[in-house]
Amino acid sequence: MTEPDPAETEAAAAHVARQLTEVGRLGVAFSGGVDSSVLVALAARALGAGRVLAILGVSPSLAADERTAAHRVARHIGVPVVEIETHEGDRDAYRANGPDRCFHCKDELFTRISTDVLTRHELDALAYGENADDVRRHDRPGALAAAAHHVLTPLATAGLNKAAVRRIARAFNLPCADKPAAPCLASRIPHFTTVSPRKLSEVERAEAALRRLGFQDLRVRHHGEIARVELPAEDLPRAVTAPLRELIHEAVTAAGFRFVTLDLAGIQSGAFTAAALQPAPTVSARAQLAEGPR
């Protein structure tokens, strides 16, 4: 774990402050994760906590534990939170769950904020927690929705990558500083498999049960009757050892799954979308694949 660097934190704060010089009141699309939390903290430092509003989108894709944790982080920073209901589940393209699902989710969020929140709370601008590493990834279609809605990206613009954001979170002593990434529940459902409230609920219940068993960084991927559990490599040995193995099976089947598998590859962030959006192999590459190993 890298220790916080006061000079880095000061430089980041100054960079974000320069970006917000023309902003009177700022709304931040907020999840309680480390990126959006650091953005809220830096914005509060630049503008004052009373001029920053954390906006939390609530829908079946947000786990109850994540909702509670987001409020805890906002209280620590000292900024108010407003919750808005989002209805991405009403969108055919979202339910269809193609690789662009995140675009439709973010477009719903930013549309709701634009129509329901900006005017009511007299906000001059909206920002979200994209970092410099996100910009370089090809599996972040939500960034296209942000651009379409003219959402600010102060962390990415400041050149802050994920590691830097973590260090700044520790400098601010944020409760989420060392919290594992927690993408929305829909990310656990394979692309082109319909997203439904029932599936989201099954994933949420299974993951909550596994956290109660002592696992913190995890994913439960939904493959119909099969739950594919992803854990960090260091957690795999104890997960397959009695009595924890039996407790995992009992917890996940109680959430609605019939079979429980453990993925030996471990945690795979963005695995579904990254694979779906990989560039197609060239003709020569396909030919080599067809020939098999030499």
CSV table of N, CA and C in Angstrom, one decimal, residues 133-199:
chain,number,residue,atom,x,y,z
A,133,ASP,N,-6.9,6.5,-15.8
A,133,ASP,CA,-6.8,5.1,-16.3
A,133,ASP,C,-8.1,4.7,-17.0
A,134,ASP,N,-9.3,5.2,-16.6
A,134,ASP,CA,-10.5,4.9,-17.3
A,134,ASP,C,-10.5,5.4,-18.7
A,135,VAL,N,-9.9,6.6,-18.9
A,135,VAL,CA,-9.8,7.1,-20.3
A,135,VAL,C,-9.1,6.2,-21.2
A,136,ARG,N,-8.2,5.5,-20.8
A,136,ARG,CA,-7.4,4.6,-21.6
A,136,ARG,C,-8.1,3.2,-21.9
A,137,ARG,N,-9.1,2.9,-21.2
A,137,ARG,CA,-9.8,1.6,-21.3
A,137,ARG,C,-10.9,1.7,-22.4
A,138,HIS,N,-11.0,0.6,-23.1
A,138,HIS,CA,-12.0,0.5,-24.2
A,138,HIS,C,-13.3,0.0,-23.8
A,139,ASP,N,-13.4,-0.4,-22.5
A,139,ASP,CA,-14.6,-1.0,-22.0
A,139,ASP,C,-15.4,-0.1,-21.1
A,140,ARG,N,-15.4,1.2,-21.4
A,140,ARG,CA,-16.1,2.2,-20.6
A,140,ARG,C,-17.1,3.0,-21.4
A,141,PRO,N,-18.1,2.4,-22.0
A,141,PRO,CA,-19.1,3.1,-22.8
A,141,PRO,C,-19.8,4.2,-22.1
A,142,GLY,N,-19.9,4.1,-20.8
A,142,GLY,CA,-20.5,5.2,-20.0
A,142,GLY,C,-19.9,6.5,-20.2
A,143,ALA,N,-18.6,6.6,-20.6
A,143,ALA,CA,-17.9,7.8,-20.8
A,143,ALA,C,-18.5,8.6,-22.0
A,144,LEU,N,-19.1,7.8,-23.0
A,144,LEU,CA,-19.7,8.5,-24.1
A,144,LEU,C,-21.0,9.2,-23.7
A,145,ALA,N,-21.7,8.6,-22.8
A,145,ALA,CA,-22.9,9.3,-22.2
A,145,ALA,C,-22.5,10.6,-21.5
A,146,ALA,N,-21.4,10.5,-20.7
A,146,ALA,CA,-20.9,11.7,-20.0
A,146,ALA,C,-20.6,12.8,-21.0
A,147,ALA,N,-19.9,12.5,-22.0
A,147,ALA,CA,-19.5,13.5,-23.0
A,147,ALA,C,-20.7,14.1,-23.7
A,148,ALA,N,-21.7,13.2,-24.0
A,148,ALA,CA,-22.9,13.7,-24.6
A,148,ALA,C,-23.7,14.7,-23.7
A,149,HIS,N,-23.6,14.5,-22.4
A,149,HIS,CA,-24.3,15.4,-21.5
A,149,HIS,C,-23.4,16.5,-20.9
A,150,HIS,N,-22.2,16.7,-21.5
A,150,HIS,CA,-21.2,17.7,-21.1
A,150,HIS,C,-20.9,17.6,-19.6
A,151,VAL,N,-20.7,16.4,-19.1
A,151,VAL,CA,-20.3,16.2,-17.7
A,151,VAL,C,-18.8,16.4,-17.6
A,152,LEU,N,-18.4,17.1,-16.5
A,152,LEU,CA,-17.0,17.4,-16.3
A,152,LEU,C,-16.3,16.1,-15.7
A,153,THR,N,-15.0,16.0,-16.1
A,153,THR,CA,-14.2,14.9,-15.6
A,153,THR,C,-12.9,15.4,-14.9
A,154,PRO,N,-13.0,16.1,-13.8
A,154,PRO,CA,-11.9,16.8,-13.2
A,154,PRO,C,-10.7,15.8,-12.8
A,155,LEU,N,-11.0,14.6,-12.4
A,155,LEU,CA,-9.9,13.7,-12.0
A,155,LEU,C,-9.1,13.3,-13.2
A,156,ALA,N,-9.8,12.9,-14.3
A,156,ALA,CA,-9.1,12.5,-15.5
A,156,ALA,C,-8.3,13.7,-16.1
A,157,THR,N,-9.0,14.9,-16.1
A,157,THR,CA,-8.3,16.1,-16.7
A,157,THR,C,-7.1,16.5,-15.9
A,158,ALA,N,-7.1,16.2,-14.6
A,158,ALA,CA,-5.9,16.4,-13.7
A,158,ALA,C,-4.9,15.4,-13.9
A,159,GLY,N,-5.1,14.3,-14.7
A,159,GLY,CA,-4.2,13.2,-14.9
A,159,GLY,C,-4.1,12.3,-13.7
A,160,LEU,N,-5.1,12.2,-12.9
A,160,LEU,CA,-5.0,11.3,-11.7
A,160,LEU,C,-5.5,9.9,-12.1
A,161,ASN,N,-4.6,9.0,-12.0
A,161,ASN,CA,-4.9,7.6,-12.2
A,161,ASN,C,-5.5,6.9,-11.0
A,162,LYS,N,-5.8,5.6,-11.1
A,162,LYS,CA,-6.5,5.0,-10.0
A,162,LYS,C,-5.6,5.0,-8.7
A,163,ALA,N,-4.3,4.7,-8.9
A,163,ALA,CA,-3.4,4.7,-7.7
A,163,ALA,C,-3.3,6.0,-7.1
A,164,ALA,N,-3.2,7.1,-7.8
A,164,ALA,CA,-3.2,8.4,-7.3
A,164,ALA,C,-4.5,8.8,-6.5
A,165,VAL,N,-5.6,8.4,-7.1
A,165,VAL,CA,-6.9,8.6,-6.4
A,165,VAL,C,-6.9,7.9,-5.1
A,166,ARG,N,-6.4,6.6,-5.0
A,166,ARG,CA,-6.4,5.9,-3.8
A,166,ARG,C,-5.5,6.6,-2.7
A,167,ARG,N,-4.4,7.1,-3.2
A,167,ARG,CA,-3.5,7.8,-2.2
A,167,ARG,C,-4.2,9.1,-1.7
A,168,ILE,N,-4.9,9.8,-2.5
A,168,ILE,CA,-5.6,11.0,-2.1
A,168,ILE,C,-6.7,10.7,-1.2
A,169,ALA,N,-7.4,9.5,-1.4
A,169,ALA,CA,-8.5,9.1,-0.5
A,169,ALA,C,-7.9,8.8,0.9
A,170,ARG,N,-6.7,8.2,0.9
A,170,ARG,CA,-6.1,8.0,2.2
A,170,ARG,C,-5.7,9.3,2.9
A,171,ALA,N,-5.3,10.2,2.1
A,171,ALA,CA,-4.9,11.5,2.7
A,171,ALA,C,-6.1,12.2,3.3
A,172,PHE,N,-7.2,12.0,2.7
A,172,PHE,CA,-8.5,12.6,3.2
A,172,PHE,C,-9.1,11.7,4.3
A,173,ASN,N,-8.5,10.5,4.5
A,173,ASN,CA,-9.0,9.6,5.5
A,173,ASN,C,-10.4,9.2,5.2
A,174,LEU,N,-10.7,9.0,3.9
A,174,LEU,CA,-12.1,8.6,3.5
A,174,LEU,C,-12.4,7.2,3.9
A,175,PRO,N,-13.6,6.9,4.3
A,175,PRO,CA,-13.9,5.5,4.7
A,175,PRO,C,-13.8,4.5,3.6
A,176,CYS,N,-13.8,5.0,2.3
A,176,CYS,CA,-13.8,4.1,1.1
A,176,CYS,C,-12.4,4.0,0.6
A,177,ALA,N,-11.4,4.5,1.3
A,177,ALA,CA,-10.0,4.6,0.7
A,177,ALA,C,-9.5,3.3,0.2
A,178,ASP,N,-9.7,2.2,1.0
A,178,ASP,CA,-9.2,0.9,0.6
A,178,ASP,C,-10.3,0.0,0.2
A,179,LYS,N,-11.5,0.5,-0.1
A,179,LYS,CA,-12.6,-0.3,-0.4
A,179,LYS,C,-12.4,-0.9,-1.8
A,180,PRO,N,-12.7,-2.2,-2.0
A,180,PRO,CA,-12.5,-2.8,-3.4
A,180,PRO,C,-13.6,-2.1,-4.3
A,181,ALA,N,-13.2,-2.1,-5.6
A,181,ALA,CA,-14.2,-1.6,-6.6
A,181,ALA,C,-15.5,-2.4,-6.5
A,182,ALA,N,-16.6,-1.7,-6.7
A,182,ALA,CA,-17.9,-2.4,-6.6
A,182,ALA,C,-18.8,-1.9,-7.8
A,183,PRO,N,-18.5,-2.4,-9.0
A,183,PRO,CA,-19.4,-2.0,-10.1
A,183,PRO,C,-20.8,-2.4,-9.9
A,184,CYS,N,-21.7,-1.8,-10.7
A,184,CYS,CA,-23.1,-2.1,-10.4
A,184,CYS,C,-23.5,-3.5,-10.6
A,185,LEU,N,-24.6,-4.0,-10.0
A,185,LEU,CA,-24.9,-5.4,-10.0
A,185,LEU,C,-25.1,-5.9,-11.4
A,186,ALA,N,-25.5,-5.1,-12.4
A,186,ALA,CA,-25.8,-5.5,-13.7
A,186,ALA,C,-24.5,-6.1,-14.4
A,187,SER,N,-23.4,-5.6,-13.9
A,187,SER,CA,-22.1,-6.0,-14.5
A,187,SER,C,-21.8,-7.5,-14.3
A,188,ARG,N,-22.6,-8.2,-13.4
A,188,ARG,CA,-22.4,-9.6,-13.1
A,188,ARG,C,-23.2,-10.5,-14.1
A,189,ILE,N,-23.9,-9.9,-15.0
A,189,ILE,CA,-24.8,-10.7,-15.9
A,189,ILE,C,-24.1,-10.7,-17.3
A,190,PRO,N,-23.9,-11.8,-17.9
A,190,PRO,CA,-23.2,-11.9,-19.2
A,190,PRO,C,-24.0,-11.0,-20.3
A,191,HIS,N,-23.2,-10.4,-21.1
A,191,HIS,CA,-23.8,-9.6,-22.2
A,191,HIS,C,-24.7,-10.5,-23.1
A,192,PHE,N,-25.8,-9.8,-23.5
A,192,PHE,CA,-26.9,-10.4,-24.4
A,192,PHE,C,-27.7,-11.4,-23.6
A,193,THR,N,-27.6,-11.4,-22.3
A,193,THR,CA,-28.5,-12.1,-21.4
A,193,THR,C,-29.3,-11.0,-20.7
A,194,THR,N,-30.6,-11.1,-20.7
A,194,THR,CA,-31.5,-10.1,-20.2
A,194,THR,C,-31.2,-9.7,-18.7
A,195,VAL,N,-31.1,-8.4,-18.5
A,195,VAL,CA,-31.0,-7.9,-17.1
A,195,VAL,C,-32.4,-7.8,-16.6
A,196,SER,N,-32.7,-8.4,-15.4
A,196,SER,CA,-34.0,-8.3,-14.8
A,196,SER,C,-33.8,-8.0,-13.3
A,197,PRO,N,-34.8,-7.5,-12.6
A,197,PRO,CA,-34.8,-7.3,-11.2
A,197,PRO,C,-34.5,-8.5,-10.4
A,198,ARG,N,-35.1,-9.7,-10.9
A,198,ARG,CA,-34.8,-10.9,-10.1
A,198,ARG,C,-33.4,-11.3,-10.2
A,199,LYS,N,-32.7,-11.2,-11.3
A,199,LYS,CA,-31.3,-11.6,-11.4
A,199,LYS,C,-30.5,-10.6,-10.5
